[in-house]
Amino acid sequence: MTTTRTISHYEIVETLGQGGMGTVYRAVDTRLRRPVAIKLLRREGAPSAESRKRFVQEARAASALNHPHIITIYDIGEDSGADFIAMEYVPGRSLADVIERRRLGVGDALKYAVQIADALAAAHAAGIVHRDLKPGNIVVGDKGSIKVLDFGLAKLTESIRSEPEGAHVSTETESADGRLRTEEGTILGTAAYMSPEQADGKPADARSDVFSFGVVLYEMVTGRRAFRGDSKMSTLAAILTKEPEPPSRIVPELPRDLEKVIVRCLRKNPDRRWQSMADLKVALEELREEYESGALAAAGVSTTIGRWRRPSWLGLEASAVLIAVLAVAAVGLWRWLRTPETVAPRPSLVRLTSDVGWTDHPAISRDGELLAFASDRSGDGNLDIWVQQIPDGSPVRLTRDAGDDIDPSFSADGSRIAFHSSRSGGGVYVVPTLGGEERLVAKSAYSPRFSPDGAWIAYGISESPGSRIDVAPAAGGPSRTLTVGFYLAQAPVWSADGRHLLFWGQRNRDAGPEGNVDWYVAALSDGAVVRTDARDVLLRQGFQGFHGLPVPDAWVGASNRIIFHGHIGDSWNMWQVPLAVGTWRLSGPPERATFGTTDEAAASATADGRMVFISRTLGADVWSLPIDADRGRVQGAMKRLTEDAADDYDPTLSADGATMVYRSRRAGQFDVVLKNLTTGAETMLTHTPADEYPAVSGDGSKVAYSFRQNGKMPVFVVAAAGGAPQQICDDCGEVEQWSPDGGGILYVTADDPSGVGFLKVGAPKNDRWLKHQRYGIYNPRFSPDGGWVAFNARPDRLAPARVFVARIHDFSVAADSDWVAVTDDGEAPAWSPEGALLYFWSDRDGSPCLWAQRLDPASKRPTGPSLNIQHFHSRGLSWRNLYLGAPDLAVVRDRLVFNLGEHTGNVWMTELPKVP
């Protein structure tokens, strides 16, 4: 081709490259005197008719889009038998060329990724799926602007009605109406960047582009392809069966939040990926902002997302808990009563596991040679015990029961491992480290710990009510209780000589925590117990925990340091504090032992100070389950409704299911978000420095919310369309639900025990509407006809939640003697639209699952057995991973909406800082 050749009115200048569908040239539009790129259909290879249809399909797909990061199509035509597309010319290089020279830094990768995601989000909104996204189809302009091109494999979804000829693309068949169809079994796209469903010849939707985007982003930050093979088929096999090497293993300084985004893109199951490119773009924008502000630091430091837990017992205050990802950079140690200039040596960190799922409960052998941990890495949906050599051995699966096996502990010689299993009602078992028969040590037991001399096993025992700690001979024999007279005793930790046991204890069930809750030391010889006064010391330093006291993890060697998981401010780390032998009092200040911004927990240590711990992250999102709600019949697979870097909680729905309101911690505290489930559009309704509790009205027109302010909890109402909120109560409680007629609001009081109030809009504050002298009452929900209310009641903090139904008479509720008991073990009741079923959460089968109970139409008494609606036996995705207790349920005719938490984590090892 010479520079004098013209096609139509375009003068060819030079060849730019070869594509799957043809050759691309730089040219000049002789009419408008502007540079263009011309793609000529390649005539060899594919059949002429098929190539022509695909060529026209690309032009139509791309021309339907008008976006700054998508190549603009100017013209489509034919000249002397040659089909061509004239498009925008962008000076620059393909992303493939850029990556080939060097992997991208985090800043450039995020800058490009946001633009690519923006382009694909626009295409998906227009009903177009690219299906061939790869670095070669992305142009990086001279000024860093991105353009996505080559929609040759683009599939127009059924939402695009104006172009029926291009609704589907296939290299195989054409229907009688002229539509090109993608047949199952047909593989389209470029092998290394295909999604698993493409590689398997199955239909692909927008989530297929999410996977391909993840492959491209992986290559941008690592400089390597995520899936590689010696041939096209071996590459496809890798996409279908293998997980890519974790990006942080290739680039250790890669921010962990960015790695988490990539890993979620690359889920094999489309339902586990980001569900929309728009949500993914928002997450990437947040990461880019944090990176540019310095909040998303290099060297593995990730952003921090604070998370708080509101216990199911509503009389308790919310407690702060786990946050984002491990930092490997050490900083100056905080030392109590020391000068700021004193800085300890920088501790080393070694990553021992690199799983993409949930790994937890690490234990190190006394010689420091072996690591045991619990993980769902088998893919069976449960946690098993795995063992590997330190530092870089391959994990070996030790247990294979269908139940969850967790919390391992090595014997003194490393030949045996004790662990807790949920099988057969739960208990502690012992198994040889190299594999063999598993022996039951104690039923209803948990948290096993071998003594340092190997003679004993200590473990917790669940009682009703309360808990205790027993010790039993490791070789077998009767056990005895070391915590006689305690209401609660948990977290046993052995002294270095094996003669004493430290534990977290509460002596009196009814007394307050002061003088009652503490770390205690029990002598193995005679059971004598001494209080350490650790609670007072740690509270003065600002630590928090259950009843104000963190739980101890380990007792380290002759230095008698206690390792615990605690936080000051928003950072959860491992800490150490010295304990004086004999007096059993804390003898010095607490010292930080790890320095990340993640939740660093579950420490295990050797006598010489080598410590393993878990770095874990948790995301809370809103999910939807399609169902015939009045009959309890599930109609399809779950779908994620939110997916971002923040926690999303407590969804409520309008009666038609079109509007969802939930609270999201995107700005550091929980604000109210309204989402249109038809269009996907979201609106932030509040921006206060407090955590709001919202509910949307049945008609979707207004939203009520409340938050703590100056010791009170006022209630506000704002239009769903936005605007200024109106305060309708000065001090009521936590907003729960609108009445069916939209005239009032149910709320839960902060009293102890908690109760339920009803606030009639426009009237003064009502007294408590539903209360009990002893029971805490919460999660109230009106029946669809407004004549009944379902709610949870809990007689004490440790008792299972019960579900009741009570009749309403003129905005008053029947006395507790007339309450109808629906179930003794359920949380978050929610009515079906016709009031025939009551949905709730229960862990009656060993895992927190969704159930429903049929009710008599007149009396509302339960009839027949409960219906199991949806199992959640996987530990990685479950409501047990949520920090705010059992999630709320929102029910409309065709769906259930609720929260689930996704848990991930890996094991790290460090040397404990030395304490003089």
JSON list of C-alpha atoms in Angstrom, two decimals, residues 55 105 120 228 233 253 272 280 390 422 451 462 469 480 552 560 600 614 646 704 757 783 836 866 881 896 916:
[
{"chain": "A", "resi": 55, "resn": "PHE", "atom": "CA", "xyz": [-17.33, -6.12, 10.29]},
{"chain": "A", "resi": 105, "resn": "GLY", "atom": "CA", "xyz": [3.20, 1.79, 38.37]},
{"chain": "A", "resi": 120, "resn": "LEU", "atom": "CA", "xyz": [-17.07, -0.30, 29.40]},
{"chain": "A", "resi": 228, "resn": "ARG", "atom": "CA", "xyz": [-0.50, -18.60, 30.30]},
{"chain": "A", "resi": 233, "resn": "MET", "atom": "CA", "xyz": [-6.11, -24.90, 24.47]},
{"chain": "A", "resi": 253, "resn": "GLU", "atom": "CA", "xyz": [4.61, -3.34, 47.19]},
{"chain": "A", "resi": 272, "resn": "ARG", "atom": "CA", "xyz": [-18.81, -13.75, 42.72]},
{"chain": "A", "resi": 280, "resn": "LEU", "atom": "CA", "xyz": [-16.07, -1.34, 39.69]},
{"chain": "A", "resi": 390, "resn": "ILE", "atom": "CA", "xyz": [7.90, -22.68, 57.26]},
{"chain": "A", "resi": 422, "resn": "SER", "atom": "CA", "xyz": [-18.35, -28.23, 63.85]},
{"chain": "A", "resi": 451, "resn": "SER", "atom": "CA", "xyz": [0.29, -27.23, 77.24]},
{"chain": "A", "resi": 462, "resn": "SER", "atom": "CA", "xyz": [-20.19, -24.10, 76.03]},
{"chain": "A", "resi": 469, "resn": "ILE", "atom": "CA", "xyz": [-12.52, -23.94, 80.72]},
{"chain": "A", "resi": 480, "resn": "ARG", "atom": "CA", "xyz": [-11.57, -31.20, 85.25]},
{"chain": "A", "resi": 552, "resn": "PRO", "atom": "CA", "xyz": [-5.51, -12.86, 74.97]},
{"chain": "A", "resi": 560, "resn": "ASN", "atom": "CA", "xyz": [6.09, -13.68, 80.12]},
{"chain": "A", "resi": 600, "resn": "GLU", "atom": "CA", "xyz": [-4.31, -8.48, 62.39]},
{"chain": "A", "resi": 614, "resn": "ILE", "atom": "CA", "xyz": [-3.65, -13.59, 60.31]},
{"chain": "A", "resi": 646, "resn": "ALA", "atom": "CA", "xyz": [-17.08, 0.06, 51.80]},
{"chain": "A", "resi": 704, "resn": "ALA", "atom": "CA", "xyz": [-36.75, 8.07, 57.47]},
{"chain": "A", "resi": 757, "resn": "GLY", "atom": "CA", "xyz": [-41.78, 2.65, 69.82]},
{"chain": "A", "resi": 783, "resn": "SER", "atom": "CA", "xyz": [-47.56, -7.38, 58.73]},
{"chain": "A", "resi": 836, "resn": "ALA", "atom": "CA", "xyz": [-48.68, -16.14, 54.83]},
{"chain": "A", "resi": 866, "resn": "SER", "atom": "CA", "xyz": [-40.18, -24.64, 58.69]},
{"chain": "A", "resi": 881, "resn": "ASN", "atom": "CA", "xyz": [-18.83, -12.70, 58.61]},
{"chain": "A", "resi": 896, "resn": "LEU", "atom": "CA", "xyz": [-35.41, -11.30, 49.19]},
{"chain": "A", "resi": 916, "resn": "PRO", "atom": "CA", "xyz": [13.90, -4.53, 77.77]}
]
